[in-house]
PDB file of C-alpha atoms in Angstrom:
ATOM      1  CA  MET A   1     -24.300  22.681  10.609  1.00 81.00           C
ATOM      2  CA  LEU A   2     -21.484  25.527  11.329  1.00 84.00           C
ATOM      3  CA  ALA A   3     -22.806  25.135  15.229  1.00 84.00           C
ATOM      4  CA  ILE A   4     -22.689  21.177  14.539  1.00 85.00           C
ATOM      5  CA  TYR A   5     -18.611  21.753  13.515  1.00 90.00           C
ATOM      6  CA  LYS A   6     -17.370  23.830  16.015  1.00 89.00           C
ATOM      7  CA  ARG A   7     -19.076  22.001  18.782  1.00 88.00           C
ATOM      8  CA  GLU A   8     -17.225  19.099  17.652  1.00 89.00           C
ATOM      9  CA  MET A   9     -13.813  20.929  16.815  1.00 92.00           C
ATOM     10  CA  ARG A  10     -14.129  21.970  20.717  1.00 91.00           C
ATOM     11  CA  SER A  11     -15.003  18.675  21.227  1.00 89.00           C
ATOM     12  CA  TYR A  12     -11.422  17.752  20.438  1.00 90.00           C
ATOM     13  CA  PHE A  13      -9.424  19.640  22.304  1.00 90.00           C
ATOM     14  CA  THR A  14     -12.213  19.990  25.684  1.00 89.00           C
ATOM     15  CA  THR A  15     -11.541  15.703  25.980  1.00 86.00           C
ATOM     16  CA  PRO A  16      -8.394  14.236  25.595  1.00 89.00           C
ATOM     17  CA  ILE A  17      -8.484  12.328  22.375  1.00 89.00           C
ATOM     18  CA  GLY A  18      -8.054  15.596  20.337  1.00 90.00           C
ATOM     19  CA  TYR A  19      -4.605  16.065  22.288  1.00 92.00           C
ATOM     20  CA  ILE A  20      -3.918  12.111  21.965  1.00 92.00           C
ATOM     21  CA  PHE A  21      -3.871  12.010  17.871  1.00 93.00           C
ATOM     22  CA  ILE A  22      -1.721  15.029  17.539  1.00 93.00           C
ATOM     23  CA  GLY A  23       0.651  13.684  19.675  1.00 93.00           C
ATOM     24  CA  ILE A  24       0.857  10.395  18.094  1.00 93.00           C
ATOM     25  CA  PHE A  25       0.749  11.692  14.549  1.00 93.00           C
ATOM     26  CA  LEU A  26       3.435  14.082  14.729  1.00 92.00           C
ATOM     27  CA  ALA A  27       5.415  11.302  17.196  1.00 92.00           C
ATOM     28  CA  ALA A  28       4.845   8.272  14.842  1.00 90.00           C
ATOM     29  CA  SER A  29       5.630  10.701  11.393  1.00 88.00           C
ATOM     30  CA  GLY A  30       8.638  12.716  13.223  1.00 86.00           C
ATOM     31  CA  GLY A  31       9.822   8.984  13.430  1.00 87.00           C
ATOM     32  CA  ILE A  32       9.065   7.973  10.199  1.00 84.00           C
ATOM     33  CA  PHE A  33      10.886  10.915   8.478  1.00 82.00           C
ATOM     34  CA  SER A  34      14.247  10.626  10.304  1.00 79.00           C
ATOM     35  CA  PHE A  35      14.491   6.919   8.880  1.00 78.00           C
ATOM     36  CA  CYS A  36      13.439   7.024   5.947  1.00 74.00           C
ATOM     37  CA  THR A  37      15.079  10.358   5.009  1.00 72.00           C
ATOM     38  CA  LEU A  38      17.738  11.795   7.434  1.00 61.00           C
ATOM     39  CA  GLN A  39      19.266   8.584   8.209  1.00 58.00           C
ATOM     40  CA  MET A  40      18.631   7.280   5.049  1.00 54.00           C
ATOM     41  CA  PHE A  41      21.412  10.844   3.432  1.00 50.00           C
ATOM     42  CA  GLU A  42      21.783  10.728  -0.582  1.00 51.00           C
ATOM     43  CA  ASN A  43      19.098   7.465   0.003  1.00 51.00           C
ATOM     44  CA  SER A  44      16.061   9.675   1.181  1.00 55.00           C
ATOM     45  CA  ASP A  45      12.912   8.461   0.165  1.00 61.00           C
ATOM     46  CA  PRO A  46       9.718  10.866   0.710  1.00 70.00           C
ATOM     47  CA  TYR A  47       8.009   8.034  -1.128  1.00 72.00           C
ATOM     48  CA  SER A  48       8.927   5.672   1.740  1.00 78.00           C
ATOM     49  CA  TYR A  49       7.574   8.355   4.610  1.00 81.00           C
ATOM     50  CA  PHE A  50       4.177   8.448   2.626  1.00 83.00           C
ATOM     51  CA  THR A  51       3.896   4.693   2.206  1.00 83.00           C
ATOM     52  CA  PHE A  52       5.015   4.510   5.584  1.00 86.00           C
ATOM     53  CA  LEU A  53       2.546   6.912   7.069  1.00 87.00           C
ATOM     54  CA  LEU A  54      -0.785   6.083   4.859  1.00 86.00           C
ATOM     55  CA  PHE A  55      -0.229   2.756   6.514  1.00 88.00           C
ATOM     56  CA  GLY A  56      -0.618   4.559  10.100  1.00 90.00           C
ATOM     57  CA  PHE A  57      -3.851   5.717   9.302  1.00 91.00           C
ATOM     58  CA  VAL A  58      -4.846   2.754   9.993  1.00 91.00           C
ATOM     59  CA  VAL A  59      -5.055   3.082  13.369  1.00 91.00           C
ATOM     60  CA  LEU A  60      -4.845   6.705  13.658  1.00 92.00           C
ATOM     61  CA  ILE A  61      -7.693   7.830  12.063  1.00 94.00           C
ATOM     62  CA  PRO A  62     -10.143   5.846  13.533  1.00 93.00           C
ATOM     63  CA  LEU A  63      -9.384   7.854  16.837  1.00 91.00           C
ATOM     64  CA  LEU A  64     -11.100  10.791  15.065  1.00 91.00           C
ATOM     65  CA  THR A  65     -13.524   9.394  13.898  1.00 92.00           C
ATOM     66  CA  MET A  66     -14.616   6.299  16.314  1.00 91.00           C
ATOM     67  CA  LYS A  67     -17.015   9.425  19.113  1.00 89.00           C
ATOM     68  CA  LEU A  68     -18.028  10.658  16.674  1.00 88.00           C
ATOM     69  CA  PHE A  69     -21.452   9.611  16.168  1.00 88.00           C
ATOM     70  CA  SER A  70     -21.529   6.408  18.777  1.00 87.00           C
ATOM     71  CA  GLU A  71     -20.683   8.709  21.444  1.00 83.00           C
ATOM     72  CA  GLU A  72     -23.303  10.712  20.735  1.00 80.00           C
ATOM     73  CA  ARG A  73     -25.942   7.412  21.106  1.00 81.00           C
ATOM     74  CA  LYS A  74     -24.450   5.997  24.387  1.00 79.00           C
ATOM     75  CA  LEU A  75     -25.027   9.943  25.879  1.00 77.00           C
ATOM     76  CA  LYS A  76     -28.217  10.092  24.677  1.00 77.00           C
ATOM     77  CA  THR A  77     -28.072  13.532  22.473  1.00 77.00           C
ATOM     78  CA  GLU A  78     -28.645  11.576  19.311  1.00 73.00           C
ATOM     79  CA  GLN A  79     -32.309  12.614  19.395  1.00 75.00           C
ATOM     80  CA  LEU A  80     -31.379  16.620  20.101  1.00 75.00           C
ATOM     81  CA  LEU A  81     -29.380  16.033  16.722  1.00 73.00           C
ATOM     82  CA  LEU A  82     -32.015  14.565  14.779  1.00 72.00           C
ATOM     83  CA  THR A  83     -34.046  17.100  15.616  1.00 73.00           C
ATOM     84  CA  ALA A  84     -31.749  20.049  15.061  1.00 73.00           C
ATOM     85  CA  PRO A  85     -32.862  22.708  12.359  1.00 77.00           C
ATOM     86  CA  VAL A  86     -30.240  20.965   9.810  1.00 80.00           C
ATOM     87  CA  SER A  87     -30.442  18.109   7.087  1.00 85.00           C
ATOM     88  CA  LEU A  88     -28.966  15.182   7.740  1.00 86.00           C
ATOM     89  CA  MET A  89     -26.584  15.360   5.202  1.00 90.00           C
ATOM     90  CA  GLY A  90     -25.868  19.039   6.867  1.00 89.00           C
ATOM     91  CA  MET A  91     -24.923  16.912  10.315  1.00 89.00           C
ATOM     92  CA  VAL A  92     -22.944  14.198   9.192  1.00 92.00           C
ATOM     93  CA  MET A  93     -20.938  16.999   6.858  1.00 94.00           C
ATOM     94  CA  ALA A  94     -20.562  18.742   9.868  1.00 92.00           C
ATOM     95  CA  LYS A  95     -19.339  16.191  11.899  1.00 93.00           C
ATOM     96  CA  PHE A  96     -16.879  14.976   8.607  1.00 95.00           C
ATOM     97  CA  LEU A  97     -15.515  18.751   8.161  1.00 96.00           C
ATOM     98  CA  ALA A  98     -14.291  18.587  11.705  1.00 94.00           C
ATOM     99  CA  ALA A  99     -12.572  15.245  11.545  1.00 95.00           C
ATOM    100  CA  TYR A 100     -10.711  16.279   8.707  1.00 96.00           C
ATOM    101  CA  THR A 101      -9.480  19.585   9.675  1.00 95.00           C
ATOM    102  CA  MET A 102      -8.678  18.110  12.856  1.00 95.00           C
ATOM    103  CA  PHE A 103      -6.486  15.615  10.384  1.00 95.00           C
ATOM    104  CA  ALA A 104      -5.435  18.314   7.776  1.00 95.00           C
ATOM    105  CA  ILE A 105      -3.871  21.125  10.118  1.00 95.00           C
ATOM    106  CA  THR A 106      -1.975  18.147  11.907  1.00 94.00           C
ATOM    107  CA  PHE A 107      -0.676  16.520   8.434  1.00 93.00           C
ATOM    108  CA  LEU A 108       0.192  19.442   7.247  1.00 93.00           C
ATOM    109  CA  THR A 109       2.001  20.202  10.045  1.00 92.00           C
ATOM    110  CA  SER A 110       4.009  16.833  10.037  1.00 89.00           C
ATOM    111  CA  CYS A 111       5.508  18.197   6.575  1.00 85.00           C
ATOM    112  CA  CYS A 112       6.920  20.841   8.250  1.00 84.00           C
ATOM    113  CA  ASN A 113       9.769  18.253   8.265  1.00 77.00           C
ATOM    114  CA  PHE A 114      10.270  18.892   4.786  1.00 76.00           C
ATOM    115  CA  PHE A 115      11.689  21.951   5.566  1.00 75.00           C
ATOM    116  CA  ILE A 116      15.304  20.224   6.803  1.00 72.00           C
ATOM    117  CA  LEU A 117      15.219  17.954   3.969  1.00 67.00           C
ATOM    118  CA  PRO A 118      17.587  20.264   1.024  1.00 64.00           C
ATOM    119  CA  LEU A 119      20.390  20.050   4.344  1.00 61.00           C
ATOM    120  CA  TYR A 120      20.946  16.896   3.000  1.00 59.00           C
ATOM    121  CA  GLY A 121      20.003  16.866  -0.557  1.00 57.00           C
ATOM    122  CA  SER A 122      17.467  17.648  -3.412  1.00 59.00           C
ATOM    123  CA  VAL A 123      14.265  18.089  -2.845  1.00 63.00           C
ATOM    124  CA  ASN A 124      11.268  16.913  -6.351  1.00 66.00           C
ATOM    125  CA  GLY A 125       8.636  20.000  -5.456  1.00 68.00           C
ATOM    126  CA  ALA A 126       6.266  18.108  -7.457  1.00 72.00           C
ATOM    127  CA  ILE A 127       6.923  14.617  -6.439  1.00 74.00           C
ATOM    128  CA  LEU A 128       6.792  16.419  -3.211  1.00 79.00           C
ATOM    129  CA  ALA A 129       3.419  18.126  -4.187  1.00 81.00           C
ATOM    130  CA  GLY A 130       1.575  14.685  -5.356  1.00 80.00           C
ATOM    131  CA  ASN A 131       2.601  13.385  -2.625  1.00 83.00           C
ATOM    132  CA  ILE A 132       0.726  15.249   0.102  1.00 86.00           C
ATOM    133  CA  ILE A 133      -2.056  16.195  -2.486  1.00 87.00           C
ATOM    134  CA  SER A 134      -2.572  12.955  -2.395  1.00 87.00           C
ATOM    135  CA  ILE A 135      -2.721  12.344   1.150  1.00 90.00           C
ATOM    136  CA  LEU A 136      -4.971  14.671   1.764  1.00 92.00           C
ATOM    137  CA  LEU A 137      -7.385  12.779  -0.608  1.00 92.00           C
ATOM    138  CA  VAL A 138      -6.558   9.145   0.978  1.00 91.00           C
ATOM    139  CA  GLY A 139      -7.239  11.065   4.386  1.00 93.00           C
ATOM    140  CA  GLY A 140     -11.144  12.640   3.395  1.00 94.00           C
ATOM    141  CA  ALA A 141     -11.501   8.654   1.897  1.00 93.00           C
ATOM    142  CA  PHE A 142     -10.497   6.582   5.000  1.00 94.00           C
ATOM    143  CA  ILE A 143     -11.951   9.992   7.364  1.00 96.00           C
ATOM    144  CA  ALA A 144     -15.510   9.204   5.764  1.00 96.00           C
ATOM    145  CA  ILE A 145     -15.196   5.588   6.410  1.00 95.00           C
ATOM    146  CA  GLY A 146     -15.192   6.168   9.713  1.00 94.00           C
ATOM    147  CA  VAL A 147     -18.035   8.333  10.484  1.00 95.00           C
ATOM    148  CA  PHE A 148     -20.596   5.712   8.391  1.00 95.00           C
ATOM    149  CA  VAL A 149     -19.033   2.804  10.671  1.00 95.00           C
ATOM    150  CA  SER A 150     -18.773   5.307  13.580  1.00 93.00           C
ATOM    151  CA  SER A 151     -22.734   5.410  13.015  1.00 90.00           C
ATOM    152  CA  LEU A 152     -23.401   1.991  13.225  1.00 90.00           C
ATOM    153  CA  SER A 153     -22.617   1.480  16.663  1.00 86.00           C
ATOM    154  CA  GLU A 154     -22.981   3.409  20.086  1.00 84.00           C
ATOM    155  CA  ASN A 155     -19.922   1.606  21.171  1.00 88.00           C
ATOM    156  CA  GLN A 156     -16.681   3.863  20.009  1.00 89.00           C
ATOM    157  CA  LEU A 157     -14.741   0.862  20.289  1.00 90.00           C
ATOM    158  CA  ASN A 158     -16.367  -1.173  17.846  1.00 91.00           C
ATOM    159  CA  ALA A 159     -16.092   1.288  15.957  1.00 91.00           C
ATOM    160  CA  ALA A 160     -12.214   2.069  15.502  1.00 92.00           C
ATOM    161  CA  ILE A 161     -12.106  -1.686  15.876  1.00 94.00           C
ATOM    162  CA  GLY A 162     -14.554  -1.253  12.623  1.00 93.00           C
ATOM    163  CA  THR A 163     -12.936   0.663  10.556  1.00 94.00           C
ATOM    164  CA  ILE A 164      -9.483  -0.173  10.905  1.00 94.00           C
ATOM    165  CA  ALA A 165     -10.650  -3.281   9.515  1.00 93.00           C
ATOM    166  CA  ILE A 166     -12.089  -1.760   6.622  1.00 91.00           C
ATOM    167  CA  LEU A 167      -9.306   0.711   6.181  1.00 90.00           C
ATOM    168  CA  LEU A 168      -7.196  -3.042   6.615  1.00 89.00           C
ATOM    169  CA  VAL A 169      -8.741  -4.325   3.760  1.00 86.00           C
ATOM    170  CA  LEU A 170      -8.438  -1.688   1.219  1.00 84.00           C
ATOM    171  CA  LEU A 171      -5.259  -1.093   1.522  1.00 82.00           C
ATOM    172  CA  VAL A 172      -3.532  -4.717   1.768  1.00 81.00           C
ATOM    173  CA  VAL A 173      -5.742  -5.659  -1.408  1.00 78.00           C
ATOM    174  CA  SER A 174      -3.700  -4.722  -3.979  1.00 68.00           C
ATOM    175  CA  PHE A 175      -0.631  -7.124  -2.496  1.00 69.00           C
ATOM    176  CA  ALA A 176      -2.745  -9.633  -2.311  1.00 70.00           C
ATOM    177  CA  SER A 177      -3.507 -10.106  -5.726  1.00 67.00           C
ATOM    178  CA  ALA A 178      -0.477 -10.530  -6.330  1.00 63.00           C
ATOM    179  CA  TYR A 179      -1.735 -14.221  -5.706  1.00 69.00           C
ATOM    180  CA  ILE A 180      -4.362 -14.573  -7.778  1.00 71.00           C
ATOM    181  CA  ASP A 181      -4.451 -15.972 -10.917  1.00 70.00           C
ATOM    182  CA  ILE A 182      -7.426 -14.884 -12.653  1.00 71.00           C
ATOM    183  CA  ALA A 183      -7.004 -11.500 -14.010  1.00 70.00           C
ATOM    184  CA  PHE A 184     -10.523 -10.228 -14.247  1.00 72.00           C
ATOM    185  CA  ILE A 185     -10.139 -10.513 -10.158  1.00 72.00           C
ATOM    186  CA  ARG A 186      -6.923  -9.198 -10.162  1.00 70.00           C
ATOM    187  CA  GLU A 187      -8.265  -6.266 -12.095  1.00 72.00           C
ATOM    188  CA  ILE A 188     -11.195  -5.898  -9.374  1.00 73.00           C
ATOM    189  CA  LEU A 189      -8.965  -6.237  -6.746  1.00 72.00           C
ATOM    190  CA  SER A 190      -6.934  -3.684  -7.861  1.00 71.00           C
ATOM    191  CA  TRP A 191     -10.051  -0.885  -9.087  1.00 74.00           C
ATOM    192  CA  VAL A 192     -10.756  -1.125  -5.716  1.00 73.00           C
ATOM    193  CA  SER A 193      -7.427  -1.276  -3.804  1.00 75.00           C
ATOM    194  CA  ILE A 194      -6.500   2.221  -2.438  1.00 76.00           C
ATOM    195  CA  PHE A 195      -3.590   2.487  -2.634  1.00 75.00           C
ATOM    196  CA  THR A 196      -3.339   0.776  -5.970  1.00 73.00           C
ATOM    197  CA  ARG A 197      -4.397   4.369  -7.468  1.00 74.00           C
ATOM    198  CA  TYR A 198      -2.033   6.255  -4.584  1.00 75.00           C
ATOM    199  CA  HIS A 199       0.919   5.166  -6.669  1.00 72.00           C
ATOM    200  CA  ASP A 200       0.199   7.984  -9.572  1.00 71.00           C
ATOM    201  CA  PHE A 201       0.520  11.272  -7.525  1.00 74.00           C
ATOM    202  CA  THR A 202       3.442  10.316  -5.835  1.00 71.00           C
ATOM    203  CA  TYR A 203       5.476  10.163  -9.092  1.00 71.00           C
ATOM    204  CA  GLY A 204       4.010  13.745  -9.113  1.00 67.00           C
ATOM    205  CA  VAL A 205       1.592  12.998 -11.258  1.00 72.00           C
ATOM    206  CA  PHE A 206      -2.054  14.576 -10.776  1.00 74.00           C
ATOM    207  CA  ASN A 207      -4.412  11.128 -11.318  1.00 75.00           C
ATOM    208  CA  TYR A 208      -8.231  12.850 -12.525  1.00 81.00           C
ATOM    209  CA  SER A 209      -9.523   9.243 -12.196  1.00 80.00           C
ATOM    210  CA  ALA A 210      -8.316   8.756  -8.666  1.00 82.00           C
ATOM    211  CA  LEU A 211      -9.161  11.815  -7.593  1.00 86.00           C
ATOM    212  CA  LEU A 212     -12.292  11.045  -9.052  1.00 88.00           C
ATOM    213  CA  TYR A 213     -12.232   7.446  -6.645  1.00 87.00           C
ATOM    214  CA  TYR A 214     -11.546   9.103  -3.426  1.00 90.00           C
ATOM    215  CA  LEU A 215     -14.201  11.643  -3.736  1.00 92.00           C
ATOM    216  CA  SER A 216     -16.599   9.416  -4.504  1.00 92.00           C
ATOM    217  CA  ILE A 217     -15.254   6.235  -1.949  1.00 91.00           C
ATOM    218  CA  ALA A 218     -15.978   9.603   0.527  1.00 94.00           C
ATOM    219  CA  PHE A 219     -19.281  11.020  -1.124  1.00 95.00           C
ATOM    220  CA  VAL A 220     -20.884   6.807  -1.311  1.00 94.00           C
ATOM    221  CA  PHE A 221     -19.774   6.299   3.396  1.00 95.00           C
ATOM    222  CA  LEU A 222     -20.975  10.485   3.224  1.00 95.00           C
ATOM    223  CA  PHE A 223     -24.070   9.098   2.134  1.00 95.00           C
ATOM    224  CA  LEU A 224     -24.661   6.081   4.030  1.00 94.00           C
ATOM    225  CA  THR A 225     -24.229   7.618   6.965  1.00 93.00           C
ATOM    226  CA  VAL A 226     -27.446   9.827   5.497  1.00 92.00           C
ATOM    227  CA  ARG A 227     -29.192   6.573   4.936  1.00 91.00           C
ATOM    228  CA  VAL A 228     -28.645   5.700   8.215  1.00 89.00           C
ATOM    229  CA  TYR A 229     -30.055   8.561  10.436  1.00 86.00           C
ATOM    230  CA  GLU A 230     -32.818   8.728   7.492  1.00 85.00           C
ATOM    231  CA  LYS A 231     -33.830   5.326   8.952  1.00 83.00           C
ATOM    232  CA  ARG A 232     -33.010   5.544  12.575  1.00 76.00           C
ATOM    233  CA  ARG A 233     -35.351   9.192  12.715  1.00 72.00           C
ATOM    234  CA  TRP A 234     -38.841   7.424  11.186  1.00 71.00           C
ATOM    235  CA  ASP A 235     -37.749   4.250  13.858  1.00 63.00           C
TER     236      ASP A 235
END
């Protein structure tokens, strides 16, 4: 597992994808931060910054995940993974953790922007911490979805588009519920929506049900990825 993890981490820096992800992420987060906080002065709103960033993940996360398994199938190295002395769950987790490490380090680096915010006004530490924790949790769920979609195709572009579509649906479904009159359907959409469960954290409230929800999303999609490879191993 550790060998696969190191291999994936190395691949992010021996190919352009890691540098592209870091560059776009930091540039986008810097621009959003400037617009939502620095230029707003006393009306600065970290919540808006993190919300815009969350929707930016719809495009950014697939950059990290689209190659994880698709590239293995395209280069015909998939069999090497399937015969490696590691369990399928270990293989999937190694790739997931590599992508999550890249995401988390880049995101936490972008949070250095907030060190200059006290120069423009007060910062609520609990709210800021809640937003950071929620973004890390949502990022993990999104990456797990991307890992699963990548396992379904050998075309990286198809994997990226599929991941974008799923993430976009999970984010906007809560807004669609406002236009539905049937109560139980609204409740179902609200339960499914990743964005709805994000709110409590943004107010500095640690929501354990939301924590379980995000971890469950990650577990389910990683488990599905394992099942895909269990089936492929015996085909």
